[in-house]
PDB file of C-alpha atoms in Angstrom:
ATOM      1  CA  MET O   1       0.165  -0.029   0.048  1.00 80.00           C
ATOM      2  CA  LEU O   2       2.874   2.467   0.552  1.00 78.00           C
ATOM      3  CA  GLU O   3       4.181   2.046  -2.871  1.00 81.00           C
ATOM      4  CA  THR O   4       0.471   3.119  -4.106  1.00 86.00           C
ATOM      5  CA  LEU O   5       0.698   5.891  -2.051  1.00 85.00           C
ATOM      6  CA  PHE O   6       4.208   7.442  -2.738  1.00 85.00           C
ATOM      7  CA  HIS O   7       3.293   6.910  -6.312  1.00 86.00           C
ATOM      8  CA  GLU O   8       0.281   8.630  -6.061  1.00 88.00           C
ATOM      9  CA  ALA O   9       1.473  11.385  -3.885  1.00 88.00           C
ATOM     10  CA  SER O  10       4.251  12.246  -6.232  1.00 88.00           C
ATOM     11  CA  HIS O  11       1.785  13.183  -8.819  1.00 87.00           C
ATOM     12  CA  GLN O  12       0.244  15.517  -6.195  1.00 89.00           C
ATOM     13  CA  PHE O  13       3.670  17.134  -5.882  1.00 88.00           C
ATOM     14  CA  MET O  14       4.518  17.101  -9.557  1.00 88.00           C
ATOM     15  CA  SER O  15       1.280  19.059 -10.553  1.00 86.00           C
ATOM     16  CA  MET O  16       2.200  21.482  -7.588  1.00 89.00           C
ATOM     17  CA  LEU O  17       5.518  21.783  -9.239  1.00 87.00           C
ATOM     18  CA  ALA O  18       4.215  22.511 -12.525  1.00 84.00           C
ATOM     19  CA  GLY O  19       1.937  25.096 -11.504  1.00 85.00           C
ATOM     20  CA  GLY O  20      -0.974  22.702 -12.842  1.00 76.00           C
ATOM     21  CA  GLY O  21       0.657  22.887 -15.861  1.00 76.00           C
ATOM     22  CA  SER O  22       1.235  19.712 -18.278  1.00 81.00           C
ATOM     23  CA  VAL O  23       4.162  17.357 -17.225  1.00 85.00           C
ATOM     24  CA  PRO O  24       5.469  15.024 -19.940  1.00 88.00           C
ATOM     25  CA  ALA O  25       4.022  11.494 -19.333  1.00 88.00           C
ATOM     26  CA  TRP O  26       7.664   9.840 -18.562  1.00 90.00           C
ATOM     27  CA  LEU O  27       8.616  12.565 -16.005  1.00 90.00           C
ATOM     28  CA  ASN O  28       5.172  12.438 -14.390  1.00 90.00           C
ATOM     29  CA  GLU O  29       4.731   8.439 -14.221  1.00 90.00           C
ATOM     30  CA  GLY O  30       8.688   8.165 -14.222  1.00 90.00           C
ATOM     31  CA  THR O  31       9.080  10.188 -11.265  1.00 91.00           C
ATOM     32  CA  SER O  32       6.025   8.575  -9.270  1.00 90.00           C
ATOM     33  CA  SER O  33       7.419   5.109 -10.216  1.00 89.00           C
ATOM     34  CA  PHE O  34      10.688   6.115  -8.838  1.00 89.00           C
ATOM     35  CA  PHE O  35       9.175   7.283  -5.160  1.00 88.00           C
ATOM     36  CA  GLU O  36       7.397   3.936  -5.342  1.00 85.00           C
ATOM     37  CA  GLY O  37      10.788   2.587  -3.625  1.00 82.00           C
ATOM     38  CA  THR O  38      10.726   5.262  -0.922  1.00 84.00           C
ATOM     39  CA  VAL O  39      10.897   3.404   2.496  1.00 84.00           C
ATOM     40  CA  ALA O  40       8.789   4.954   5.450  1.00 82.00           C
ATOM     41  CA  MET O  41      10.700   4.286   8.812  1.00 87.00           C
ATOM     42  CA  ALA O  42       8.712   4.112  12.255  1.00 89.00           C
ATOM     43  CA  ASP O  43      10.538   7.134  13.449  1.00 94.00           C
ATOM     44  CA  GLY O  44       9.317   9.141  11.036  1.00 88.00           C
ATOM     45  CA  ARG O  45      12.051   9.613   8.475  1.00 89.00           C
ATOM     46  CA  VAL O  46      11.778   8.319   4.781  1.00 83.00           C
ATOM     47  CA  LEU O  47      14.908   6.944   3.058  1.00 84.00           C
ATOM     48  CA  TRP O  48      15.759   7.957  -0.470  1.00 81.00           C
ATOM     49  CA  PRO O  49      14.184   5.257  -2.688  1.00 79.00           C
ATOM     50  CA  ARG O  50      15.734   1.926  -3.510  1.00 80.00           C
ATOM     51  CA  ALA O  51      15.408   0.668  -6.878  1.00 82.00           C
ATOM     52  CA  ALA O  52      11.834  -0.287  -7.705  1.00 81.00           C
ATOM     53  CA  GLU O  53      12.312  -4.010  -8.275  1.00 84.00           C
ATOM     54  CA  LYS O  54       9.022  -4.719 -10.053  1.00 85.00           C
ATOM     55  CA  ARG O  55       9.499  -2.044 -12.535  1.00 87.00           C
ATOM     56  CA  LEU O  56      13.302  -3.070 -13.049  1.00 88.00           C
ATOM     57  CA  GLU O  57      12.109  -6.664 -13.854  1.00 91.00           C
ATOM     58  CA  ALA O  58       9.219  -5.265 -16.297  1.00 90.00           C
ATOM     59  CA  LEU O  59      11.885  -3.128 -18.238  1.00 89.00           C
ATOM     60  CA  LEU O  60      14.349  -6.404 -18.225  1.00 91.00           C
ATOM     61  CA  VAL O  61      11.742  -8.602 -19.518  1.00 93.00           C
ATOM     62  CA  GLN O  62      10.547  -6.182 -22.103  1.00 91.00           C
ATOM     63  CA  MET O  63      14.037  -5.436 -23.368  1.00 89.00           C
ATOM     64  CA  ARG O  64      14.829  -9.308 -23.624  1.00 93.00           C
ATOM     65  CA  SER O  65      11.435  -9.867 -25.614  1.00 92.00           C
ATOM     66  CA  GLY O  66      12.224  -7.348 -28.280  1.00 86.00           C
ATOM     67  CA  LYS O  67       8.838  -6.122 -27.865  1.00 82.00           C
ATOM     68  CA  ALA O  68       9.511  -3.130 -26.046  1.00 85.00           C
ATOM     69  CA  PRO O  69       8.692   0.251 -26.973  1.00 87.00           C
ATOM     70  CA  THR O  70      11.407   2.504 -27.905  1.00 86.00           C
ATOM     71  CA  LEU O  71      12.823   5.309 -25.888  1.00 86.00           C
ATOM     72  CA  ARG O  72      11.673   7.715 -28.439  1.00 90.00           C
ATOM     73  CA  ASP O  73       8.016   6.372 -27.869  1.00 89.00           C
ATOM     74  CA  VAL O  74       8.280   6.921 -24.512  1.00 88.00           C
ATOM     75  CA  VAL O  75       9.738  10.304 -24.288  1.00 90.00           C
ATOM     76  CA  LEU O  76       7.729  12.071 -27.369  1.00 90.00           C
ATOM     77  CA  TYR O  77       4.273  10.657 -25.963  1.00 89.00           C
ATOM     78  CA  ASP O  78       2.260  13.386 -25.584  1.00 82.00           C
ATOM     79  CA  GLN O  79      -1.579  12.013 -25.404  1.00 79.00           C
ATOM     80  CA  PRO O  80      -3.791  13.300 -22.536  1.00 73.00           C
ATOM     81  CA  GLY O  81      -3.769  11.263 -19.142  1.00 71.00           C
ATOM     82  CA  SER O  82      -1.227   8.678 -18.560  1.00 76.00           C
ATOM     83  CA  TYR O  83       0.680   6.544 -21.102  1.00 83.00           C
ATOM     84  CA  ALA O  84       0.072   2.585 -21.807  1.00 84.00           C
ATOM     85  CA  ALA O  85       1.246   0.033 -18.974  1.00 85.00           C
ATOM     86  CA  GLU O  86       4.444  -1.070 -20.812  1.00 86.00           C
ATOM     87  CA  TYR O  87       5.837   2.330 -20.836  1.00 89.00           C
ATOM     88  CA  TYR O  88       5.731   2.635 -16.885  1.00 89.00           C
ATOM     89  CA  ALA O  89       9.062   0.633 -16.479  1.00 91.00           C
ATOM     90  CA  TRP O  90      10.689   3.114 -19.277  1.00 91.00           C
ATOM     91  CA  GLY O  91       9.920   6.026 -17.378  1.00 91.00           C
ATOM     92  CA  TRP O  92      11.049   4.552 -14.320  1.00 91.00           C
ATOM     93  CA  GLY O  93      14.379   3.605 -15.835  1.00 91.00           C
ATOM     94  CA  LEU O  94      14.680   7.013 -17.314  1.00 92.00           C
ATOM     95  CA  VAL O  95      14.252   8.911 -13.939  1.00 91.00           C
ATOM     96  CA  TYR O  96      16.098   6.241 -12.065  1.00 89.00           C
ATOM     97  CA  PHE O  97      19.073   6.721 -14.261  1.00 90.00           C
ATOM     98  CA  LEU O  98      18.805  10.580 -13.933  1.00 90.00           C
ATOM     99  CA  GLN O  99      18.854  10.564 -10.216  1.00 85.00           C
ATOM    100  CA  GLU O 100      21.683   7.858  -9.898  1.00 83.00           C
ATOM    101  CA  TYR O 101      24.123   7.972 -12.557  1.00 83.00           C
ATOM    102  CA  GLU O 102      26.771  10.041 -10.894  1.00 82.00           C
ATOM    103  CA  ASP O 103      26.008   8.429  -7.336  1.00 73.00           C
ATOM    104  CA  PRO O 104      29.722   6.779  -6.537  1.00 71.00           C
ATOM    105  CA  ALA O 105      27.774   4.177  -4.301  1.00 68.00           C
TER     106      ALA O 105
END
């Protein structure tokens, strides 16, 4: 349940940051998926997100199957609402990479 809570709360913060304007779907859903890995501690602390293992697994399965959407399809998606389910792992992967690629650990 906390994964879903963190995911949906991220949409609210993204909307506030965008001033109610449009946010690219890959960034909106990717950021929300990124925060699914957040850990809430009993003492009230919130730990930095771990890899969302379900998203990573879906991304690997799609890449290995050869039936994955292209990065171009994901980034250029501009329809109202969210994108197709198979895009979520790609949005997460992009945001996770952008957040973590310079982290030496």
